[in-house]
Coordinates of C-alpha atoms in Angstrom, one line a residue:
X1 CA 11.0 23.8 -8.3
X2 CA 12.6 22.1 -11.4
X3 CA 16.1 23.6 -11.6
X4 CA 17.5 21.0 -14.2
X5 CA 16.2 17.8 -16.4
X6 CA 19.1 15.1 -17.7
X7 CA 17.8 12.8 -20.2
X8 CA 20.3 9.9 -21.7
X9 CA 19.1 7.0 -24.5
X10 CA 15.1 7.7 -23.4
X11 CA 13.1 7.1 -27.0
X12 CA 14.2 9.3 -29.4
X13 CA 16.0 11.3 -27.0
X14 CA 19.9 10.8 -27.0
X15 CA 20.8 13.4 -24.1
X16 CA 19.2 16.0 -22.9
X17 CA 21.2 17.9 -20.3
X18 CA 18.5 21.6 -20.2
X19 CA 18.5 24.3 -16.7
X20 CA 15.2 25.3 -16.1
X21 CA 13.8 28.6 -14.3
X22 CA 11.2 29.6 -11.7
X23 CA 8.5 31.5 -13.0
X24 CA 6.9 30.9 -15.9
X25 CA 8.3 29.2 -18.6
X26 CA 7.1 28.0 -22.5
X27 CA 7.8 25.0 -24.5
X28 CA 7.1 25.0 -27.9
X29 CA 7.6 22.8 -31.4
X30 CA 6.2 20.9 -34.1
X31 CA 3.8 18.4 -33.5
X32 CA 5.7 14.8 -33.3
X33 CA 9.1 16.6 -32.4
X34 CA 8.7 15.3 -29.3
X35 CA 7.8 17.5 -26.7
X36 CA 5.3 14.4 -25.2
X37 CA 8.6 12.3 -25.2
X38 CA 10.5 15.1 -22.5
X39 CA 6.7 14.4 -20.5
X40 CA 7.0 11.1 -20.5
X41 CA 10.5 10.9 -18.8
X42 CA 9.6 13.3 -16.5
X43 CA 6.3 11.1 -15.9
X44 CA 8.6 8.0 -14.9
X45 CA 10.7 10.4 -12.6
X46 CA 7.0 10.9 -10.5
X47 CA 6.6 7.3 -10.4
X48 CA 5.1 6.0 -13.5
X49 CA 5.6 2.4 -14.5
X50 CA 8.3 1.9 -17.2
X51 CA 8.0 0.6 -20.7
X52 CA 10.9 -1.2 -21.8
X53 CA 9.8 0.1 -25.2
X54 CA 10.9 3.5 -24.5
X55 CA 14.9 2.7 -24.3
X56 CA 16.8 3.9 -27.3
X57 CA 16.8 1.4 -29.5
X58 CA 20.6 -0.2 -29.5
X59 CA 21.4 1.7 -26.4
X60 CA 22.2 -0.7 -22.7
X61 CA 20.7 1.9 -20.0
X62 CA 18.6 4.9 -19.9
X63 CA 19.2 7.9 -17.2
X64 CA 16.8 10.5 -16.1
X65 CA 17.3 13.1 -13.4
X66 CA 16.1 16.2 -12.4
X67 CA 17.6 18.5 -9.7
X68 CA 15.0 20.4 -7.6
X69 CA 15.1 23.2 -5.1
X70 CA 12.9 22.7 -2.1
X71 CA 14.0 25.3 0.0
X72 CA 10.6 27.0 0.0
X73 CA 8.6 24.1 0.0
X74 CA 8.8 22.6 4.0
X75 CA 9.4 19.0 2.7
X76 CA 11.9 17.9 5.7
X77 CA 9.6 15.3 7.5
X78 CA 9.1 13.1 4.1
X79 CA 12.9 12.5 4.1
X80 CA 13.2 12.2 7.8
X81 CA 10.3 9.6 7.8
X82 CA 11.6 7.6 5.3
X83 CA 15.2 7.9 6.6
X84 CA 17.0 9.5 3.1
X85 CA 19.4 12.5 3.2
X86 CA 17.7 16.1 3.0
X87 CA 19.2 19.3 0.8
X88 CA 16.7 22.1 1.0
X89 CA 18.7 23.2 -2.7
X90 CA 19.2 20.4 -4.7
X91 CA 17.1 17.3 -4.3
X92 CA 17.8 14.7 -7.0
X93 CA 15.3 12.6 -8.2
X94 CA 16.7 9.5 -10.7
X95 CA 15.1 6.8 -12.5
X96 CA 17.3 3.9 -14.3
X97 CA 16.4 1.5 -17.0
X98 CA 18.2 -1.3 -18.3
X99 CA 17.4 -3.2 -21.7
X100 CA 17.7 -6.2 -19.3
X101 CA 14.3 -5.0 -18.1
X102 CA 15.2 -3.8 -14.8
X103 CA 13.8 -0.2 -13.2
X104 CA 16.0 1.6 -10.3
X105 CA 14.6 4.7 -8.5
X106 CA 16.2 6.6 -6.1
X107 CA 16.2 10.0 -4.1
X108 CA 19.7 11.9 -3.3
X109 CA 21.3 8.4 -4.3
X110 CA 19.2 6.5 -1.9
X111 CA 17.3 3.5 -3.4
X112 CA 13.6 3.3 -3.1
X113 CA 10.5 1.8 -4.0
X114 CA 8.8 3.2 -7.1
X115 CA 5.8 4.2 -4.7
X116 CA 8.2 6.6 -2.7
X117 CA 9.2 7.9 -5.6
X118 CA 5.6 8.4 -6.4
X119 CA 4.8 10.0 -3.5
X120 CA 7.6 12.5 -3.4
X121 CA 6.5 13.2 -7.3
X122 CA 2.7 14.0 -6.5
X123 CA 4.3 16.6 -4.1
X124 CA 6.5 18.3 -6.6
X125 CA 5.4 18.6 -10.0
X126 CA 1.6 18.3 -11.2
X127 CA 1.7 17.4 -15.1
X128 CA -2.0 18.6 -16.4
X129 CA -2.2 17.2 -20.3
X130 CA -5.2 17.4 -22.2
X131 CA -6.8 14.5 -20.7
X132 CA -6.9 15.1 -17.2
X133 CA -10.0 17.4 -18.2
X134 CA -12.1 14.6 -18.3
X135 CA -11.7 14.8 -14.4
X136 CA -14.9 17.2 -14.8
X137 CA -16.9 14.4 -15.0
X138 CA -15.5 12.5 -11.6
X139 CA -17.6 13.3 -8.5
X140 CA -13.8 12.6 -6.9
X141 CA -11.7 15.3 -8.3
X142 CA -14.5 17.7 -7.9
X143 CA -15.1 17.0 -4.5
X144 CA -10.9 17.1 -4.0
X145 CA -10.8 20.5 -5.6
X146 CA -14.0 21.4 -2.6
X147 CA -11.6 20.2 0.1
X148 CA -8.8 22.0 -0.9
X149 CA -10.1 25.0 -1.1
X150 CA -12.1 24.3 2.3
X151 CA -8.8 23.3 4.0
X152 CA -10.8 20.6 5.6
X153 CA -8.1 18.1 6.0
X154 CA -7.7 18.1 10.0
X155 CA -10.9 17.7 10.0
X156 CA -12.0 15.1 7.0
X157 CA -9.1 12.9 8.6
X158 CA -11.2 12.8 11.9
X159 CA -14.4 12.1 10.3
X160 CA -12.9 8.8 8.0
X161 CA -11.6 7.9 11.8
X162 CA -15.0 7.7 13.3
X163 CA -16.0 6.4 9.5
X164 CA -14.2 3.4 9.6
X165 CA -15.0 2.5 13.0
X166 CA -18.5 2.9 12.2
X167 CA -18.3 0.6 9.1
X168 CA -16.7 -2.1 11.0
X169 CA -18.9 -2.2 13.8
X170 CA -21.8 -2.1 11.1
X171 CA -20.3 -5.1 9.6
X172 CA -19.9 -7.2 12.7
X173 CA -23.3 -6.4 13.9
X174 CA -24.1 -8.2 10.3
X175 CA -22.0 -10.8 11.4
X176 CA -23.7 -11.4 14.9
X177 CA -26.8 -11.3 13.4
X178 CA -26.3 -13.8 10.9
X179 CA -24.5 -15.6 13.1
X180 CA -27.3 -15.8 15.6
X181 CA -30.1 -16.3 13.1
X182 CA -27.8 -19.9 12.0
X183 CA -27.1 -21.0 15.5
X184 CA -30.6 -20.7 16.2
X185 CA -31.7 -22.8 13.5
X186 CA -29.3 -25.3 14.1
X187 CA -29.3 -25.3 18.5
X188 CA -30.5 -28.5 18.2
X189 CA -27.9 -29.7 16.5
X190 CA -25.4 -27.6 18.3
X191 CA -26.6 -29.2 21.6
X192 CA -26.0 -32.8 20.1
X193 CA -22.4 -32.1 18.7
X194 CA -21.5 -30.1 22.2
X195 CA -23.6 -32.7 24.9
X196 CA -21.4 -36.0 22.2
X197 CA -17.9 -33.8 23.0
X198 CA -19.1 -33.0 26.7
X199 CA -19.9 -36.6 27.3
X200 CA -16.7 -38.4 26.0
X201 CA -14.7 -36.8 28.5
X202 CA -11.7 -35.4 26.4
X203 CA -8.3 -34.7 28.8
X204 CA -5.7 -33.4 26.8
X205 CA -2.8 -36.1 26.5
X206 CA -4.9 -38.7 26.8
X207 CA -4.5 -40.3 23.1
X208 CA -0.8 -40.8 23.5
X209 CA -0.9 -42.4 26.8
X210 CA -3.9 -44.6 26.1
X211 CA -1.7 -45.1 22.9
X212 CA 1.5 -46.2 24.7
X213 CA -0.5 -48.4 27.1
X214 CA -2.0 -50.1 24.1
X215 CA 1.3 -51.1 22.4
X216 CA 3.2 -52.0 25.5
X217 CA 0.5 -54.8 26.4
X218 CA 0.6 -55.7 22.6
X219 CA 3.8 -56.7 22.7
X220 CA 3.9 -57.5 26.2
X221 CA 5.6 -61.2 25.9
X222 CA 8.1 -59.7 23.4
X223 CA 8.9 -57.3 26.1
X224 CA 9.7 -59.9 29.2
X225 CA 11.1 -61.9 27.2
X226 CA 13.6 -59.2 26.3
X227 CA 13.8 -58.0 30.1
X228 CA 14.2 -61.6 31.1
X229 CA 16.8 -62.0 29.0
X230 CA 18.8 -58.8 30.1
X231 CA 18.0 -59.4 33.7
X232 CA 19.8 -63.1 33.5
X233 CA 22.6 -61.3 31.8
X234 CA 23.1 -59.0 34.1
X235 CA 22.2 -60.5 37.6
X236 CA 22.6 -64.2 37.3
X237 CA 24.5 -65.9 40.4
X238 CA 27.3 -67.0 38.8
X239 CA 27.5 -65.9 35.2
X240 CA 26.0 -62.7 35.5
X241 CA 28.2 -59.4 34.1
X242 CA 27.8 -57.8 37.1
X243 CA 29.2 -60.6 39.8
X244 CA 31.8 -61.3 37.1
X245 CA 32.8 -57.6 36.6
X246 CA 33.2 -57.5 40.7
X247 CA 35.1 -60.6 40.8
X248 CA 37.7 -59.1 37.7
X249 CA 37.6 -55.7 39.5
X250 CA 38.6 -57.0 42.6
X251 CA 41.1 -59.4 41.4
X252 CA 43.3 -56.4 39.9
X253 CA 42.7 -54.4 43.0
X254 CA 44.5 -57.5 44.4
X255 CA 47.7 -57.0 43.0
X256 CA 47.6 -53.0 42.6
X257 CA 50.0 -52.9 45.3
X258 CA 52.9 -54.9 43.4
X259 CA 51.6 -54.5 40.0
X260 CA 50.7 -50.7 39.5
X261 CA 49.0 -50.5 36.2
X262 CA 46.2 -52.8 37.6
X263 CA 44.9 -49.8 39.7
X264 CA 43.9 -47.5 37.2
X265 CA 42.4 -50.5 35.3
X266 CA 40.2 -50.8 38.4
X267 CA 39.3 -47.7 38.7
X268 CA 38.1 -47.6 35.4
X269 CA 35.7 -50.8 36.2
X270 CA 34.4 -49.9 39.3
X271 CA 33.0 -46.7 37.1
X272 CA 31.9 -49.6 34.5
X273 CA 30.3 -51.9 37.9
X274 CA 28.0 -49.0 39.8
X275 CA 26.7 -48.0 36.1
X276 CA 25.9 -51.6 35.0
X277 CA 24.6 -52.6 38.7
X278 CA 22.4 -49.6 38.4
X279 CA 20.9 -50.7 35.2
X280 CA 20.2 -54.0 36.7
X281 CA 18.4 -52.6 39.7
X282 CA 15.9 -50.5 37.3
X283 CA 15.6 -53.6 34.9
X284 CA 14.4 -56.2 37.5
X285 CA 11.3 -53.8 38.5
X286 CA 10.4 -53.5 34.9
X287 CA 10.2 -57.5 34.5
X288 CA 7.9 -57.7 37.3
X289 CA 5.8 -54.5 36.1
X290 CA 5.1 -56.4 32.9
X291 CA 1.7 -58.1 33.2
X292 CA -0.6 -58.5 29.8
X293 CA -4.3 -57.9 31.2
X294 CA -6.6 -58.7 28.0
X295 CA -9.9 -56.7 29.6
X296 CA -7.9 -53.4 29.8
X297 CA -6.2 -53.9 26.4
X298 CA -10.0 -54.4 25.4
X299 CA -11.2 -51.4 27.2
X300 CA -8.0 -49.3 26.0
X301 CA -8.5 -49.7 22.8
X302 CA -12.5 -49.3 23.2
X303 CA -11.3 -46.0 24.4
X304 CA -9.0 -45.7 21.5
X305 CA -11.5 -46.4 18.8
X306 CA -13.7 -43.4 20.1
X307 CA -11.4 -41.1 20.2
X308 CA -10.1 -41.9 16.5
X309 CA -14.4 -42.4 15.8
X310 CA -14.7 -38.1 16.9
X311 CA -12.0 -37.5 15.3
X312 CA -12.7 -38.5 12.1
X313 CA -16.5 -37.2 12.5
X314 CA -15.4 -33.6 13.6
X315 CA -12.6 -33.2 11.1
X316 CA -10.3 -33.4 13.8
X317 CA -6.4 -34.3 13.6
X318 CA -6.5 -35.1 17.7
X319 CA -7.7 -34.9 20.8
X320 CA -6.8 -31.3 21.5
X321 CA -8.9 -30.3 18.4
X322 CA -11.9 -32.3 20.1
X323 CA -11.3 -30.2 22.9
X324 CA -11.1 -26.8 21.0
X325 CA -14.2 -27.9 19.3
X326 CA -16.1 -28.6 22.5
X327 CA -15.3 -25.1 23.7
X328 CA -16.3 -23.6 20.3
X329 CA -19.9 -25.2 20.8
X330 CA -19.9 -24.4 24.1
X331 CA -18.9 -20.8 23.5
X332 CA -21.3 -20.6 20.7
X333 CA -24.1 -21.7 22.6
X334 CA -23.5 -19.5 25.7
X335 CA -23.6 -16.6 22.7
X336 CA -27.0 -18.0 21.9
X337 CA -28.7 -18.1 25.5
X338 CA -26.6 -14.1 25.7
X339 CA -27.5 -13.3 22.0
X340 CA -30.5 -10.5 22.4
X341 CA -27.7 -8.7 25.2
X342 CA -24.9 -9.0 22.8
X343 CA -27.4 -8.0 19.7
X344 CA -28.4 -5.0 22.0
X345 CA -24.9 -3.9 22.6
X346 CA -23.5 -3.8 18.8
X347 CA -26.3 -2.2 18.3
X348 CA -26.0 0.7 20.6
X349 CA -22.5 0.9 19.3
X350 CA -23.6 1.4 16.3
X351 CA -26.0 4.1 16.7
X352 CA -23.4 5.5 18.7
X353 CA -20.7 6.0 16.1
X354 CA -23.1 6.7 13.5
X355 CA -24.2 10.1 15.6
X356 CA -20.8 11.0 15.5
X357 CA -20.3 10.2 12.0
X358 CA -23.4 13.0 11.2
X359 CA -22.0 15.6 13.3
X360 CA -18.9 15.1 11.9
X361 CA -20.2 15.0 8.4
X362 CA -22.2 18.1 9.4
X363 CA -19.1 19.8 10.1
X364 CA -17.9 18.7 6.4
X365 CA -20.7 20.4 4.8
X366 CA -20.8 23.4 6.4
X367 CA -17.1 23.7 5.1
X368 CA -17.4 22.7 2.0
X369 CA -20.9 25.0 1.5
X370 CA -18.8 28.1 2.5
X371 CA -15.7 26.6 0.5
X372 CA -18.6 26.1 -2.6
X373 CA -19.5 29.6 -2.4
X374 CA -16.0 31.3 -2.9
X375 CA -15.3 29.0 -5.7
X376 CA -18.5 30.2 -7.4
X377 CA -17.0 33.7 -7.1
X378 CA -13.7 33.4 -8.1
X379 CA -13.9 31.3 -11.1
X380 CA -16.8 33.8 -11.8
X381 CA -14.0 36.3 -11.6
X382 CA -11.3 34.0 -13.7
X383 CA -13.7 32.7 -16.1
X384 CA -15.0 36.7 -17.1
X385 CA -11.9 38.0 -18.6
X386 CA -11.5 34.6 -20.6
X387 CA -14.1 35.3 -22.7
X388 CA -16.9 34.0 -21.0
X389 CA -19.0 37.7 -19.9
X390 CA -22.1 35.6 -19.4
X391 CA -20.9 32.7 -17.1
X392 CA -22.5 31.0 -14.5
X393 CA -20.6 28.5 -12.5
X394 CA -22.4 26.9 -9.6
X395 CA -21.5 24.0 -6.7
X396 CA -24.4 22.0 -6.2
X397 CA -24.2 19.9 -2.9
X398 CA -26.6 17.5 -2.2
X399 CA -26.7 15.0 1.1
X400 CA -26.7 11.2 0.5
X401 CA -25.9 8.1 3.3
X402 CA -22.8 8.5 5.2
X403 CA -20.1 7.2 2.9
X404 CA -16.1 7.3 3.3
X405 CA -15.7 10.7 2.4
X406 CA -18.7 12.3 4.2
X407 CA -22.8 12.8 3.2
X408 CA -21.9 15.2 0.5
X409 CA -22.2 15.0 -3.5
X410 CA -21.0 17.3 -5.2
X411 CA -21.5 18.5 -8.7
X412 CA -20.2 21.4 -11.1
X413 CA -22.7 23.0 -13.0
X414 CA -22.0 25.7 -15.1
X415 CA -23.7 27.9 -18.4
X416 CA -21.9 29.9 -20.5
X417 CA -25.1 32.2 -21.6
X418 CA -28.1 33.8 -19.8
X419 CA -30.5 31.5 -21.8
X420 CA -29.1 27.9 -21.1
X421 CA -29.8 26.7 -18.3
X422 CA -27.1 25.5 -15.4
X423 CA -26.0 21.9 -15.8
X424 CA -23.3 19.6 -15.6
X425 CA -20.3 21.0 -16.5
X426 CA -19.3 18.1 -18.8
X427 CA -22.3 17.5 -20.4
X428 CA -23.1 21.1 -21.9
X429 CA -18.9 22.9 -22.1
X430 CA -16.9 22.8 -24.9
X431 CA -13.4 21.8 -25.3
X432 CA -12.3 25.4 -25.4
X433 CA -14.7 26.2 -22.4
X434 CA -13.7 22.7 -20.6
X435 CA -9.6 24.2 -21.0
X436 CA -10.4 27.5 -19.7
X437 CA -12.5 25.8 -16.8
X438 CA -9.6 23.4 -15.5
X439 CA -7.1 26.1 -16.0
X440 CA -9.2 28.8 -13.5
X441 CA -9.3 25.4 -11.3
X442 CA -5.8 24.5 -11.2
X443 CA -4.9 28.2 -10.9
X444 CA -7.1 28.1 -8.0
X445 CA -5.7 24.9 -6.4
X446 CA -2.4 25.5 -6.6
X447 CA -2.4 28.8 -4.4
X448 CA -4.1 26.8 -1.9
X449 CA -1.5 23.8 -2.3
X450 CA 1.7 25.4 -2.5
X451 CA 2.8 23.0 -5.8
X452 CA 6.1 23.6 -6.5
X453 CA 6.1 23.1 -10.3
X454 CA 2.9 22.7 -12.5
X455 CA 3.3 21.3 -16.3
X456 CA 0.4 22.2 -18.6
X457 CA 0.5 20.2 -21.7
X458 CA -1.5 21.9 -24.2
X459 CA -4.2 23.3 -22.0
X460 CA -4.9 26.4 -24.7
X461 CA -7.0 23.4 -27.0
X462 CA -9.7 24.5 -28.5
X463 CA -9.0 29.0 -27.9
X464 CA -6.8 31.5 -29.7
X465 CA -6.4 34.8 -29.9
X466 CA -7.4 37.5 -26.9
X467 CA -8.4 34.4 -24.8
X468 CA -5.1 32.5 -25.4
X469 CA -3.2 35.4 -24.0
X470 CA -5.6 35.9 -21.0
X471 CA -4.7 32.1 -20.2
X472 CA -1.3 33.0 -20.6
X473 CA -1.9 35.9 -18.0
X474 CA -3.2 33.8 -16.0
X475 CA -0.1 30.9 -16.1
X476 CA 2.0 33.7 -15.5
X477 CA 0.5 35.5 -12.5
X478 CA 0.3 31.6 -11.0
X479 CA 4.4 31.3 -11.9
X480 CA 5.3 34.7 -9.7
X481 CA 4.1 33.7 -6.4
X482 CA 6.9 31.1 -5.5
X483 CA 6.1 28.4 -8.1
X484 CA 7.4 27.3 -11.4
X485 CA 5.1 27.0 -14.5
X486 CA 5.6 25.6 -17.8
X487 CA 3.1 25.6 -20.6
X488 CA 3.9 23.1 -23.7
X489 CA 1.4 25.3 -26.0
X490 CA 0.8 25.7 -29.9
X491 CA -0.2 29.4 -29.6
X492 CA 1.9 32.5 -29.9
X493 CA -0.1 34.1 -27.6
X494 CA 0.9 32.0 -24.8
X495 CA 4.3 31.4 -26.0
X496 CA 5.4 35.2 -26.0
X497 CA 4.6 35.6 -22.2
X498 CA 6.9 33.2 -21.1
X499 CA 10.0 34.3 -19.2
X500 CA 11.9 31.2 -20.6
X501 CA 11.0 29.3 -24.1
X502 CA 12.3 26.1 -24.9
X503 CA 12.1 24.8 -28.4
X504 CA 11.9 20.9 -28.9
X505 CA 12.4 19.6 -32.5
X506 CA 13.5 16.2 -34.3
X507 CA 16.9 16.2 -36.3
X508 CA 18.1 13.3 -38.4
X509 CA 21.2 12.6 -38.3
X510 CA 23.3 9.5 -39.5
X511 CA 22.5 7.6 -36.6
X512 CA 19.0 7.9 -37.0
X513 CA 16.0 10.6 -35.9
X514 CA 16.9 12.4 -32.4
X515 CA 14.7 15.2 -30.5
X516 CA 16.3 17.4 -28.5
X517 CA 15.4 20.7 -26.6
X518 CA 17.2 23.7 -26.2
X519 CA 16.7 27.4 -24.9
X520 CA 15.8 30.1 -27.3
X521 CA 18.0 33.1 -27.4
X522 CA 16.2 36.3 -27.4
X523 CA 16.4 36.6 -31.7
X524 CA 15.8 32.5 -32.0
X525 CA 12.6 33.9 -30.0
X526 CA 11.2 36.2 -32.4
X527 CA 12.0 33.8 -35.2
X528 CA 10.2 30.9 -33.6
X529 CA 7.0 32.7 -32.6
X530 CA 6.9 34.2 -36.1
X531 CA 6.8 30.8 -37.3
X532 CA 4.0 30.1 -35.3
X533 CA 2.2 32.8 -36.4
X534 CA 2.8 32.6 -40.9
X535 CA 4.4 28.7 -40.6
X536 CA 7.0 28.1 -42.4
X537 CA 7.7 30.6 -44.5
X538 CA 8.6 33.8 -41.8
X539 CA 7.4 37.5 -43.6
X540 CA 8.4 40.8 -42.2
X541 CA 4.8 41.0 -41.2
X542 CA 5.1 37.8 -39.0
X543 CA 8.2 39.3 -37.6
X544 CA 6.8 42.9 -36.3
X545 CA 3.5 40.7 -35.2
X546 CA 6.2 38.6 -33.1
X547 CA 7.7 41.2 -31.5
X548 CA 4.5 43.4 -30.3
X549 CA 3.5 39.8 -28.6
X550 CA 6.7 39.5 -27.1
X551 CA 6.8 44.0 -26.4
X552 CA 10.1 44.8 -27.6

């Protein structure tokens, strides 16, 4: 639960530093005094995108944190799976803004991504404000609240398995169809392109020799000219480096004996000599290797103008993407004259997952009917007491093709009298009726979900009196069974059963407006739900009415 809420430069908000309580707790105050302000920094602690707007205006940074105690809650394998420290009694969630534009989240001091925090958030508070009843009209939430109460996760998670593997193999036997359907309009064609490939006679490498080849024998005079030239250098009887580097080597080794310098000299060219006479024995082979053959330069670069010709045809950048080409034909074609075995198979598959995608889904439905039918009861039961003695609330749930979340459709109908008949609950409840629906919901969901803190944000729209307080009942019997509740509410009703009641309200001061929030004593109670019940001006009347709501 929400143990405490820290709120520095956020709007109109200089600091807010407020201890919250389990149970159930009220927040009350004019409208515009900025009780949607404390919501919205608690919306960007669950993960909602930040608005530069909101910073103070003049201030460098905005800070919001909020402490929470988890020990109830069984939360360990979030933190363990995404490797941040875990304390079962004070988790701290903080979001950072800068007027620079930049947004920090983190978790126990831990950076993270704003989707972490999001995550974490949808597990620990649930803010329901006045829009979130239009969710009555989304086949989604109404099918969400059906699962939650069926406790159909295990399974739903096994069906959306099968699901997806269904799906796919239903789009690649598309694929393969379509697939076959073109190749066999174009074989012909297919043939020609893979029998062109087939009969040049591709070998990987080949270019680059052929290549080589081509612009050795191009410049094949250049090239003996150049090995004549170094040969003669090298080898020539009597001015050739190598007999003249022998002759100089063997001259110092002459006089090493009586001139002792001349030996390491010596040394160091008979190194110089076996290198240089090594080069001259690989040189003279390459001279004689060198013969310019016009007919296989022509036939070269024959071969070389094909190969550039399929290239540039086939979109090719060389001869190894002829070659993956050719296989690709190939390939294709062997999938033509296999196509009605292959086509057979996917097909089989298909059917295959599909029968386990019914049973499956069959098993969803039965859930969810049995689910359907204790929902009908209870908010039968909740929605009775809140004014509604001639309710009918009914699931409807209809089968339709096999679709990600089953066959099921679901839809709420509901009458609030004997004479109208049952239809969609959106089209034919009121606002008040709509508020008093989606709060029998959500007290329904959240004893099946185990939500640690719930927010409602003026859920009481649209009711007063005897039905506010049975609302108010209802809040409170959902914030004694380990689980914090807070209402922001207009109504005295609701506000006198709260075990804690905040009070937010705007002040101007010389700095400029400020909202801030603070905890009603005991007397500051009686005053403020007085004032709720005459306005402004608080009579004795108001005052004795205050306190029989609040049974002192």
């Amino acid at each position: 639960m929400l143990k405490h809420l820290y709120i520095k430069n956020f709007a109109l908000i200089d600091i807010l530093d407020i201890d919250l309580y389990p149970g159930f707790s009220v927040i009350t105050g004019e409208t515009g005094a900025g009780k949607s302000i404390v919501l919205g920094a608690i919306g960007l602690l669950l993960g909602q995108r930040a608005d530069l707007k909101t910073l103070k205006q003049g201030a460098d940074r905005c800070v919001i944190e909020a402490h929470f105690d988890l020990s109830r809650y069984h939360m360990e394998a979030f933190f363990e799976e995404n490797d941040i420290e875990y304390d079962a009694n004070d988790c701290i969630i903080r979001r950072e803004l800068t007027s620079a534009g930049k947004s920090r989240a983190f978790i126990n001091d831990t950076p993270v991504q704003l989707s972490m925090l999001k995550e974490l958030g949808e597990r620990l508070v649930d803010v329901h404000s006045q829009h979130q009843n239009l969710l009555l009209n989304k086949q989604d939430f109404q099918m969400s609240v059906l699962d939650i109460i069926a406790d159909d996760a295990r399974q739903l998670a096994d069906y959306k398995q099968t699901y997806d593997a269904f799906h796919q193999a239903a789009q690649e036997l598309e694929t393969l169809k379509e697939e076959i359907e073109r190749n066999r309009q174009n074989v012909d064609f297919l043939q020609f392109q893979y029998q062109e490939l087939a009969g040049a006679h591709l070998m990987n490498g080949e270019q680059e020799e052929l290549e080589q080849k081509s612009e050795t024998m191009t410049h094949s005079e250049d090239i003996k000219s150049a090995l004549y030239t170094a040969d003669n250098a090298l080898q020539a009887e009597d001015t050739g480096i190598v007999t003249q580097l022998r002759s100089a080597m063997n001259a110092l080794k002459g006089i090493s004996h009586v001139f002792p310098e001349a030996e390491e000299l010596a040394k160091r060219m008979d190194s110089t000599y076996i290198e240089l006479k090594d080069i001259a024995e690989e040189v003279a082979p390459l001279l004689e290797g060198i013969d310019f053959d016009p007919a296989e330069l022509d036939h070269i670069n024959e071969r070389l103008d094909r190969l550039y010709e399929l290239q540039k045809k086939y979109h090719a950048e060389d001869t190894e993407g002829l070659i993956a080409m050719r296989d690709s034909l190939k390939q294709q074609l062997d999938n033509l004259d296999n196509s009605d075995e292959a086509l057979k198979e996917h097909e089989q598959q298909v059917e295959r997952l599909k029968t386990q995608c019914q049973q499956k889904a069959d098993i969803l439905t039965k859930l969810r009917t049995k689910a359907a039918k204790k929902i009908e009861t209870e908010m039968q039961q909740r929605l009775v007491p809140l004014g509604m003695p001639n309710i009918r609330f009914q699931i409807s749930i209809t089968q339709e093709n096999l679709a990600a979340n089953g066959q099921d459709k679901v839809a709420y109908l509901f009458s609030a009298n004997t004479s109208t008949p049952l239809q969609p609950v959106s089209q034919v409840a009121s606002g008040g009726e709509i508020a008093r629906v989606m709060l029998a919901l959500k007290a329904m969901i959240s004893g099946a979900v185990k939500l640690p803190t719930i927010i409602f944000d003026e859920i009481d729209t649209g009711v007063s009196g005897k039905i506010a307080e049975k609302m108010a009942e209802i809040m409170h019997e959902m914030g004694s069974h380990e689980r914090q509740v807070i209402s922001i509410t207009h109504l005295p009703q609701i506000a006198a059963l709260g075990a804690a009641h905040y009070k937010v309200e705007k002040e101007e001061t010389p700095q400029g407006t400020t909202s801030r929030m603070e905890i009603l004593t005991p007397e500051e109670r009686i005053t403020e739900i007085a004032q709720m019940l005459s306005g402004s001006k608080v009579t004795d009347a108001a005052i004795q009415n205050a306190k029989q709501l609040l049974r002192l």
